[in-house]
Amino acid sequence: MKDFNSPEYKRSRKAYITQCTVEYFISLLVTDAFLAKLLTSVGFSDSLSGIIASFTSLAFIIQLMAIPLVRTKFNAKTLVLVFDTLSICFFMMLYFVPFIPISTEWRIRLIVLGIIGAYFGKYLVISIYFKWANSYVEPKHRAQYSATKEMISLFTGMGFTTVIGYIIDKYESIGNLKGAFLFLAIALLILNISNFICISMIKKEDEKTAEDTPAFSDVWKNTVKNKGFRNVIILTVLWDMARYFTIGFLGVFKTNDLLLSVLTIQVVNVAANFARMIVSKPFGRYSDKHSFAKGFRVALCLASGGFFINMFTSRSTWFFIIIYTVLYNCSMAGTNQNSYNIAYSYVDEKYISQAMAIKNSIGGICGFGTSLIAGKILSIVQANGNMIFGIHIYGQQLLSGISFVLTVVAILFLKNVIEKQKVMVQ
């Protein structure tokens, strides 16, 4: 019998929240503007940079390797400590590449290998870590706990990125970009040590038994052959297709087509993250009270509203992008936490790690494929002078329309299929 009020369980929950915040800081330092500075300085072309940016969605395939890993005798704590620490080491090494006296071609190869190694370590154990760390959270409060984690990460992340961004700008203003990279590497080292300490403080899982390491036939029967979980996979595919049709192509839309300054974009992003932080807790309470599926549906309604308004975003109505950004970020407060927790409603807890790996891998593959199709559509529209049937329309407006339709389909599927399924409480 689990005692969720015991000191060990309380310590584990606090450590998990802190670790998620540290991990969020790490992700901020290896994505977006910081990574772009590194790739540009090393000599990456725009197209190659785009491929690297898309790799994160494709990296979900790595989670499939977690299925046989679960059957090993290694406990979750050991696996997470080893692979998560190695992952951050690879991220840290990226910022040392500009200091190595080798050709541009070899620097590019090292960067690519470093990113592959980093995401391999991260995604290999992410589903195992989720099941282990969440086992110390009372089932009735999982959504609210997830919301608290998210709120703390978002709030502290705003200050973190502002400070780090200011320091990097200072280095760049004096022409010392390598100094900025060294600073980022040292910051990642400190965060890696903090991450290791946080994971170490989480209670070690109980010793594995034969029942804890089910055969592949058992896993298959209780995941893919489980009708309730198959519907969750379909939902994941619909949502990943909907968002990857648009979100990856809005950065250039804001700067090149809407002519927004970087400062304006950052101010909008901070405001949207603040709005997301405000609605995170209400989303958690609603999902715990009604169901993860209903919480997911409310979140998708917000996302559909965002995609709909973005269909009409143009240079003369540029402010619509603000409404879209706020609505989409608020929707993430519900989609992120419920996309993970919803598996508990239809899959036995014993198979959660494997279920998460399967669901995220299939969704990641479909999302990556969708982004390739969307890229092709965007190229065709732009090559035609942003004209469709004699009407001037930006490619991103069309992509948003497709995202809107797919999101509505996902909402209807949730309401008419998933919400009618029997929910497991565990």
mmCIF file of C-alpha atoms in Angstrom, residues 183-425:
data_model
loop_
_atom_site.group_PDB
_atom_site.id
_atom_site.type_symbol
_atom_site.label_atom_id
_atom_site.label_comp_id
_atom_site.label_asym_id
_atom_site.label_seq_id
_atom_site.Cartn_x
_atom_site.Cartn_y
_atom_site.Cartn_z
ATOM 1 C CA PHE A 183 29.259 30.793 -20.895
ATOM 2 C CA LEU A 184 26.423 28.579 -22.205
ATOM 3 C CA ALA A 185 28.586 25.461 -21.828
ATOM 4 C CA ILE A 186 29.400 26.348 -18.198
ATOM 5 C CA ALA A 187 25.703 27.079 -17.530
ATOM 6 C CA LEU A 188 24.806 23.636 -18.910
ATOM 7 C CA LEU A 189 27.458 22.018 -16.702
ATOM 8 C CA ILE A 190 25.941 23.648 -13.600
ATOM 9 C CA LEU A 191 22.456 22.623 -14.688
ATOM 10 C CA ASN A 192 23.640 19.062 -15.338
ATOM 11 C CA ILE A 193 24.974 18.792 -11.781
ATOM 12 C CA SER A 194 21.707 20.220 -10.435
ATOM 13 C CA ASN A 195 19.717 17.789 -12.573
ATOM 14 C CA PHE A 196 21.755 14.833 -11.240
ATOM 15 C CA ILE A 197 21.148 15.909 -7.629
ATOM 16 C CA CYS A 198 17.391 16.266 -8.193
ATOM 17 C CA ILE A 199 17.040 12.816 -9.748
ATOM 18 C CA SER A 200 19.165 11.311 -6.958
ATOM 19 C CA MET A 201 16.685 12.660 -4.388
ATOM 20 C CA ILE A 202 13.732 10.773 -5.887
ATOM 21 C CA LYS A 203 12.927 7.527 -4.109
ATOM 22 C CA LYS A 204 14.355 4.459 -5.804
ATOM 23 C CA GLU A 205 11.709 2.172 -7.251
ATOM 24 C CA ASP A 206 11.059 -1.194 -5.612
ATOM 25 C CA GLU A 207 13.020 -4.190 -6.844
ATOM 26 C CA LYS A 208 11.711 -5.577 -10.113
ATOM 27 C CA THR A 209 9.896 -8.900 -10.148
ATOM 28 C CA ALA A 210 8.802 -11.135 -12.997
ATOM 29 C CA GLU A 211 5.445 -9.346 -12.973
ATOM 30 C CA ASP A 212 7.169 -6.001 -13.487
ATOM 31 C CA THR A 213 8.885 -7.177 -16.674
ATOM 32 C CA PRO A 214 6.044 -8.476 -18.878
ATOM 33 C CA ALA A 215 6.724 -10.402 -22.056
ATOM 34 C CA PHE A 216 6.394 -8.660 -25.415
ATOM 35 C CA SER A 217 3.197 -10.588 -26.105
ATOM 36 C CA ASP A 218 1.746 -9.155 -22.874
ATOM 37 C CA VAL A 219 2.833 -5.631 -23.804
ATOM 38 C CA TRP A 220 1.287 -5.962 -27.260
ATOM 39 C CA LYS A 221 -1.973 -7.309 -25.845
ATOM 40 C CA ASN A 222 -2.306 -4.519 -23.276
ATOM 41 C CA THR A 223 -1.282 -1.625 -25.521
ATOM 42 C CA VAL A 224 -1.718 -1.911 -29.293
ATOM 43 C CA LYS A 225 -4.462 -4.568 -29.033
ATOM 44 C CA ASN A 226 -6.205 -2.531 -26.329
ATOM 45 C CA LYS A 227 -9.015 -0.697 -28.172
ATOM 46 C CA GLY A 228 -9.144 2.128 -25.629
ATOM 47 C CA PHE A 229 -5.429 2.820 -26.004
ATOM 48 C CA ARG A 230 -5.566 2.504 -29.817
ATOM 49 C CA ASN A 231 -8.039 5.370 -29.795
ATOM 50 C CA VAL A 232 -5.583 7.405 -27.702
ATOM 51 C CA ILE A 233 -2.938 6.737 -30.375
ATOM 52 C CA ILE A 234 -5.360 7.972 -33.066
ATOM 53 C CA LEU A 235 -6.001 11.116 -31.009
ATOM 54 C CA THR A 236 -2.237 11.673 -30.632
ATOM 55 C CA VAL A 237 -1.729 11.304 -34.393
ATOM 56 C CA LEU A 238 -4.552 13.753 -35.172
ATOM 57 C CA TRP A 239 -3.201 16.369 -32.748
ATOM 58 C CA ASP A 240 0.441 15.971 -33.828
ATOM 59 C CA MET A 241 -0.589 16.296 -37.480
ATOM 60 C CA ALA A 242 -2.689 19.375 -36.686
ATOM 61 C CA ARG A 243 0.028 21.280 -34.842
ATOM 62 C CA TYR A 244 2.999 20.260 -37.018
ATOM 63 C CA PHE A 245 1.128 21.507 -40.065
ATOM 64 C CA THR A 246 1.567 25.071 -38.800
ATOM 65 C CA ILE A 247 3.759 25.771 -35.763
ATOM 66 C CA GLY A 248 7.124 25.097 -37.411
ATOM 67 C CA PHE A 249 6.457 27.661 -40.158
ATOM 68 C CA LEU A 250 5.284 30.636 -38.119
ATOM 69 C CA GLY A 251 8.734 31.960 -37.147
ATOM 70 C CA VAL A 252 9.603 33.124 -40.659
ATOM 71 C CA PHE A 253 5.978 34.260 -41.158
ATOM 72 C CA LYS A 254 6.287 36.680 -38.226
ATOM 73 C CA THR A 255 9.594 38.182 -39.303
ATOM 74 C CA ASN A 256 9.467 38.080 -43.123
ATOM 75 C CA ASP A 257 5.754 38.485 -43.909
ATOM 76 C CA LEU A 258 4.301 40.322 -40.900
ATOM 77 C CA LEU A 259 7.549 42.316 -40.491
ATOM 78 C CA LEU A 260 7.544 42.016 -36.702
ATOM 79 C CA SER A 261 10.727 42.803 -34.793
ATOM 80 C CA VAL A 262 12.418 40.152 -32.672
ATOM 81 C CA LEU A 263 11.691 42.234 -29.565
ATOM 82 C CA THR A 264 7.974 42.369 -30.397
ATOM 83 C CA ILE A 265 7.879 38.605 -30.921
ATOM 84 C CA GLN A 266 9.599 37.967 -27.591
ATOM 85 C CA VAL A 267 7.210 40.283 -25.740
ATOM 86 C CA VAL A 268 4.246 38.413 -27.253
ATOM 87 C CA ASN A 269 5.794 35.056 -26.299
ATOM 88 C CA VAL A 270 6.370 36.139 -22.691
ATOM 89 C CA ALA A 271 2.778 37.410 -22.432
ATOM 90 C CA ALA A 272 1.473 34.144 -23.893
ATOM 91 C CA ASN A 273 3.557 32.060 -21.471
ATOM 92 C CA PHE A 274 2.230 34.154 -18.588
ATOM 93 C CA ALA A 275 -1.340 33.470 -19.753
ATOM 94 C CA ARG A 276 -0.505 29.759 -19.989
ATOM 95 C CA MET A 277 0.826 29.805 -16.457
ATOM 96 C CA ILE A 278 -2.401 31.371 -15.177
ATOM 97 C CA VAL A 279 -4.653 28.699 -16.745
ATOM 98 C CA SER A 280 -2.435 25.711 -15.890
ATOM 99 C CA LYS A 281 -3.876 25.160 -12.411
ATOM 100 C CA PRO A 282 -7.541 25.526 -13.477
ATOM 101 C CA PHE A 283 -6.862 23.043 -16.286
ATOM 102 C CA GLY A 284 -5.387 20.611 -13.758
ATOM 103 C CA ARG A 285 -8.351 20.914 -11.381
ATOM 104 C CA TYR A 286 -10.837 20.500 -14.238
ATOM 105 C CA SER A 287 -9.061 17.404 -15.595
ATOM 106 C CA ASP A 288 -8.805 15.774 -12.166
ATOM 107 C CA LYS A 289 -12.485 16.420 -11.483
ATOM 108 C CA HIS A 290 -13.966 15.439 -14.863
ATOM 109 C CA SER A 291 -11.348 13.388 -16.781
ATOM 110 C CA PHE A 292 -8.106 13.805 -18.680
ATOM 111 C CA ALA A 293 -10.058 13.359 -21.942
ATOM 112 C CA LYS A 294 -12.450 16.247 -21.189
ATOM 113 C CA GLY A 295 -9.531 18.434 -20.136
ATOM 114 C CA PHE A 296 -7.816 17.569 -23.417
ATOM 115 C CA ARG A 297 -10.977 18.508 -25.354
ATOM 116 C CA VAL A 298 -11.224 21.943 -23.729
ATOM 117 C CA ALA A 299 -7.557 22.549 -24.586
ATOM 118 C CA LEU A 300 -8.111 21.553 -28.219
ATOM 119 C CA CYS A 301 -11.055 23.979 -28.428
ATOM 120 C CA LEU A 302 -8.642 26.802 -27.500
ATOM 121 C CA ALA A 303 -6.114 25.556 -30.066
ATOM 122 C CA SER A 304 -8.771 25.392 -32.797
ATOM 123 C CA GLY A 305 -9.707 28.997 -32.009
ATOM 124 C CA GLY A 306 -6.057 29.966 -32.385
ATOM 125 C CA PHE A 307 -5.681 28.237 -35.765
ATOM 126 C CA PHE A 308 -8.972 29.760 -36.947
ATOM 127 C CA ILE A 309 -7.950 33.342 -36.126
ATOM 128 C CA ASN A 310 -4.532 32.732 -37.707
ATOM 129 C CA MET A 311 -6.257 31.991 -41.030
ATOM 130 C CA PHE A 312 -6.973 35.725 -41.228
ATOM 131 C CA THR A 313 -3.566 36.980 -40.067
ATOM 132 C CA SER A 314 -1.918 39.243 -42.643
ATOM 133 C CA ARG A 315 0.269 42.320 -42.629
ATOM 134 C CA SER A 316 -2.775 44.551 -42.094
ATOM 135 C CA THR A 317 -4.148 42.301 -39.339
ATOM 136 C CA TRP A 318 -0.790 41.404 -37.777
ATOM 137 C CA PHE A 319 -2.229 41.716 -34.260
ATOM 138 C CA PHE A 320 -4.199 38.490 -34.877
ATOM 139 C CA ILE A 321 -0.890 36.665 -34.317
ATOM 140 C CA ILE A 322 -1.028 37.881 -30.698
ATOM 141 C CA ILE A 323 -4.467 36.293 -30.226
ATOM 142 C CA TYR A 324 -3.249 33.087 -31.886
ATOM 143 C CA THR A 325 -0.128 32.897 -29.715
ATOM 144 C CA VAL A 326 -2.054 33.418 -26.479
ATOM 145 C CA LEU A 327 -4.752 30.867 -27.395
ATOM 146 C CA TYR A 328 -2.228 28.257 -28.563
ATOM 147 C CA ASN A 329 -0.019 28.639 -25.481
ATOM 148 C CA CYS A 330 -3.041 28.417 -23.167
ATOM 149 C CA SER A 331 -4.123 25.258 -24.980
ATOM 150 C CA MET A 332 -0.706 23.747 -24.251
ATOM 151 C CA ALA A 333 -1.501 24.000 -20.531
ATOM 152 C CA GLY A 334 -4.135 21.335 -21.181
ATOM 153 C CA THR A 335 -2.695 19.309 -24.065
ATOM 154 C CA ASN A 336 0.760 18.780 -22.534
ATOM 155 C CA GLN A 337 -0.350 17.453 -19.142
ATOM 156 C CA ASN A 338 -3.342 15.480 -20.443
ATOM 157 C CA SER A 339 -1.528 13.903 -23.402
ATOM 158 C CA TYR A 340 0.709 12.162 -20.846
ATOM 159 C CA ASN A 341 -1.844 11.482 -18.128
ATOM 160 C CA ILE A 342 -4.577 10.184 -20.446
ATOM 161 C CA ALA A 343 -2.676 6.909 -20.867
ATOM 162 C CA TYR A 344 -3.395 6.108 -17.199
ATOM 163 C CA SER A 345 -7.125 6.105 -18.020
ATOM 164 C CA TYR A 346 -6.959 3.208 -20.468
ATOM 165 C CA VAL A 347 -3.728 1.279 -19.861
ATOM 166 C CA ASP A 348 -2.723 -0.764 -16.821
ATOM 167 C CA GLU A 349 -0.007 1.097 -14.886
ATOM 168 C CA LYS A 350 2.318 -1.875 -15.405
ATOM 169 C CA TYR A 351 2.469 -1.071 -19.129
ATOM 170 C CA ILE A 352 2.569 2.750 -18.948
ATOM 171 C CA SER A 353 6.234 3.104 -20.008
ATOM 172 C CA GLN A 354 5.726 0.926 -23.069
ATOM 173 C CA ALA A 355 2.405 2.595 -23.907
ATOM 174 C CA MET A 356 3.944 6.069 -23.733
ATOM 175 C CA ALA A 357 6.835 4.995 -25.960
ATOM 176 C CA ILE A 358 4.504 3.529 -28.588
ATOM 177 C CA LYS A 359 2.090 6.487 -28.543
ATOM 178 C CA ASN A 360 4.785 9.172 -28.739
ATOM 179 C CA SER A 361 6.776 7.346 -31.426
ATOM 180 C CA ILE A 362 3.791 6.951 -33.756
ATOM 181 C CA GLY A 363 2.732 10.547 -33.129
ATOM 182 C CA GLY A 364 6.282 11.793 -33.725
ATOM 183 C CA ILE A 365 6.593 9.957 -37.041
ATOM 184 C CA CYS A 366 3.240 11.309 -38.277
ATOM 185 C CA GLY A 367 4.097 14.804 -37.044
ATOM 186 C CA PHE A 368 7.435 14.811 -38.875
ATOM 187 C CA GLY A 369 5.802 13.492 -42.058
ATOM 188 C CA THR A 370 3.142 16.177 -41.807
ATOM 189 C CA SER A 371 5.756 18.933 -41.504
ATOM 190 C CA LEU A 372 7.356 17.706 -44.748
ATOM 191 C CA ILE A 373 3.988 17.852 -46.540
ATOM 192 C CA ALA A 374 3.291 21.299 -45.083
ATOM 193 C CA GLY A 375 6.711 22.510 -46.246
ATOM 194 C CA LYS A 376 5.926 21.362 -49.768
ATOM 195 C CA ILE A 377 2.542 23.130 -49.720
ATOM 196 C CA LEU A 378 4.173 26.322 -48.445
ATOM 197 C CA SER A 379 6.792 26.211 -51.218
ATOM 198 C CA ILE A 380 4.094 25.791 -53.900
ATOM 199 C CA VAL A 381 2.033 28.713 -52.571
ATOM 200 C CA GLN A 382 5.075 30.993 -52.308
ATOM 201 C CA ALA A 383 6.275 29.981 -55.791
ATOM 202 C CA ASN A 384 2.848 31.067 -57.081
ATOM 203 C CA GLY A 385 3.307 34.532 -55.591
ATOM 204 C CA ASN A 386 1.102 33.737 -52.574
ATOM 205 C CA MET A 387 -1.928 33.487 -54.894
ATOM 206 C CA ILE A 388 -4.581 30.734 -54.802
ATOM 207 C CA PHE A 389 -7.451 30.872 -57.319
ATOM 208 C CA GLY A 390 -6.710 34.537 -57.868
ATOM 209 C CA ILE A 391 -6.846 35.356 -54.149
ATOM 210 C CA HIS A 392 -3.790 36.640 -52.278
ATOM 211 C CA ILE A 393 -3.141 34.334 -49.339
ATOM 212 C CA TYR A 394 -0.037 33.524 -47.345
ATOM 213 C CA GLY A 395 0.951 29.874 -47.202
ATOM 214 C CA GLN A 396 0.811 29.946 -43.402
ATOM 215 C CA GLN A 397 -2.829 31.047 -43.567
ATOM 216 C CA LEU A 398 -3.634 27.947 -45.623
ATOM 217 C CA LEU A 399 -1.641 25.725 -43.262
ATOM 218 C CA SER A 400 -3.537 27.191 -40.297
ATOM 219 C CA GLY A 401 -6.801 26.329 -42.042
ATOM 220 C CA ILE A 402 -5.699 22.715 -42.423
ATOM 221 C CA SER A 403 -4.613 22.662 -38.757
ATOM 222 C CA PHE A 404 -8.025 24.040 -37.775
ATOM 223 C CA VAL A 405 -9.857 21.261 -39.633
ATOM 224 C CA LEU A 406 -7.641 18.526 -38.155
ATOM 225 C CA THR A 407 -8.066 19.951 -34.638
ATOM 226 C CA VAL A 408 -11.865 19.979 -35.035
ATOM 227 C CA VAL A 409 -11.707 16.327 -36.140
ATOM 228 C CA ALA A 410 -9.653 15.549 -33.016
ATOM 229 C CA ILE A 411 -12.230 17.348 -30.818
ATOM 230 C CA LEU A 412 -15.108 15.348 -32.344
ATOM 231 C CA PHE A 413 -13.129 12.106 -31.949
ATOM 232 C CA LEU A 414 -12.495 12.909 -28.288
ATOM 233 C CA LYS A 415 -16.130 13.710 -27.558
ATOM 234 C CA ASN A 416 -17.775 10.895 -29.512
ATOM 235 C CA VAL A 417 -15.260 8.083 -28.986
ATOM 236 C CA ILE A 418 -12.688 8.510 -26.220
ATOM 237 C CA GLU A 419 -14.911 10.228 -23.640
ATOM 238 C CA LYS A 420 -17.365 7.318 -23.901
ATOM 239 C CA GLN A 421 -14.718 4.740 -22.998
ATOM 240 C CA LYS A 422 -14.509 3.248 -19.524
ATOM 241 C CA VAL A 423 -11.874 5.044 -17.440
ATOM 242 C CA MET A 424 -9.411 3.207 -15.177
ATOM 243 C CA VAL A 425 -8.505 4.800 -11.821
#
